Amino acid sequence: PGPTVAIVGATGAVGSVMIDILNNREQVPWGDIRLIASARSAGKKITVRGAEHTVVELSPEAFDGVDIAMFDVPDELSARWAPVAVDRGAIAVDNSGAFRLDPEVPLVVPEVNAAKVHERPKGIIANPNCTTLSMMTALGALHSEFGLRELVVSSYQAASGSGQEGIDRLQEEIAAVAGKHVGERSGDVAEALAAAGLLAEQTPFKAPLAMNVVPWCGSRKDDGWTSEELKVRNESRKILGIPELKVSATCVRVPVVTTHSLAVHAVFEREVSVEQAHQLFDSASSIVLQDESRGEVFPTPAGVVGEDPTYVGRVRQALDFPNTLEFFVCGDNLRKGAALNTYEIAETLVQG
Ligand code: 2RA
């Protein structure tokens, strides 16, 4: 039989997508599949590839016999339990932020730096943050051809980046404003939410998200930056292997349930052309280029949700900046942005 794989956090938002990915793969290399979650979800039955599995409680023993443990849990749980899984003989593939910048932990996007899976002195491999990941296959393809030097990014991030809590809040907010004539006066959206019992102190977002955009994702860092913006900078440098890459990001939450989008301004060492960029995107198996009719056909998050590839459109040569491309990418933040990339890292390990 093949190796045993475990999903830690199997009943969460990303864990559920992971099970969907397992169910929809034509073939899987796994001998056994183990579902692990908190005590609250232990005992739950979930069918994976036609066989019923009982969710087991997270414990050291849960990792016995596991070859690869994929973690889809918050940072503090990964920080505590990934080393336990490694002690019990597993390789941990971690989707949290706990290890991403650890120099002894590779940060892997298989299309860009698959070979790094073999350099894992701690037995842990990290999966990037979904915002960085949503543009990485496109940037990796361009970097290998033209040499990336500078990156300026604005994100349009979906509510599900804040987990189930974020999804629920956005749906409730939309229900609270639907059919009301609001959005024409300052504060009237917030008033409509308050009237529906949606209190400002109970939202994961810094401001109303329905009928709005919120220029804040993640937690506060020094000098006015957010954690999300620094992740884009630090993780892009590490994945692409360009420690000095100049990066500046502004991360914005938008009223979209799932699929992050990014507007990218990428400066290269060498001359670039839209035609060459199109060819590179076209020949990358995990990228779908939607850039027909002189840019009037383009990807949007609503058209990309549930899709595995990264969608790229609006590719333009910057008018006032040499060697520079502008483009727009959309990637499902729960699939390639989280579960799918983690799964592909595990597959890469099995393929040797
Ligand atoms: C967000 N990137 O969208 C984060 C989730 N990891 O909030």
CSV table of C-alpha atoms and ligand atoms in Angstrom, one decimal, residues 95 100 129-132 157-163 217-218 228 231 253 260 333, ligand 1:
chain,number,residue,atom,x,y,z
A,95,ASN,CA,-0.5,25.7,5.9
A,100,ARG,CA,7.0,30.1,6.8
A,129,ASN,CA,-0.1,32.6,2.7
A,130,CYS,CA,-3.0,32.6,0.2
A,131,THR,CA,-2.4,36.2,-0.9
A,132,THR,CA,1.2,35.6,-1.9
A,157,GLN,CA,-9.1,39.8,-0.7
A,158,ALA,CA,-12.1,37.7,-0.1
A,159,ALA,CA,-13.9,37.3,3.2
A,160,SER,CA,-13.1,33.6,3.5
A,161,GLY,CA,-9.5,34.6,4.1
A,162,SER,CA,-10.8,35.3,7.6
A,163,GLY,CA,-12.2,31.7,7.8
A,217,CYS,CA,-6.1,42.6,6.3
A,218,GLY,CA,-4.4,40.8,9.1
A,228,GLU,CA,-0.7,40.5,5.4
A,231,LYS,CA,3.8,38.4,4.3
A,253,ARG,CA,-10.6,43.2,1.9
A,260,HIS,CA,-8.4,36.6,-3.9
A,333,ASN,CA,-7.8,31.4,-1.8
B,1,2RA,C1,-6.5,36.5,4.6
B,1,2RA,N1,-4.4,35.7,3.6
B,1,2RA,O1,-7.0,36.6,3.4
B,1,2RA,C2,-5.3,35.7,4.8
B,1,2RA,C3,-5.7,34.3,5.2
B,1,2RA,N2,-4.6,33.5,5.4
B,1,2RA,O2,-6.9,37.1,5.5
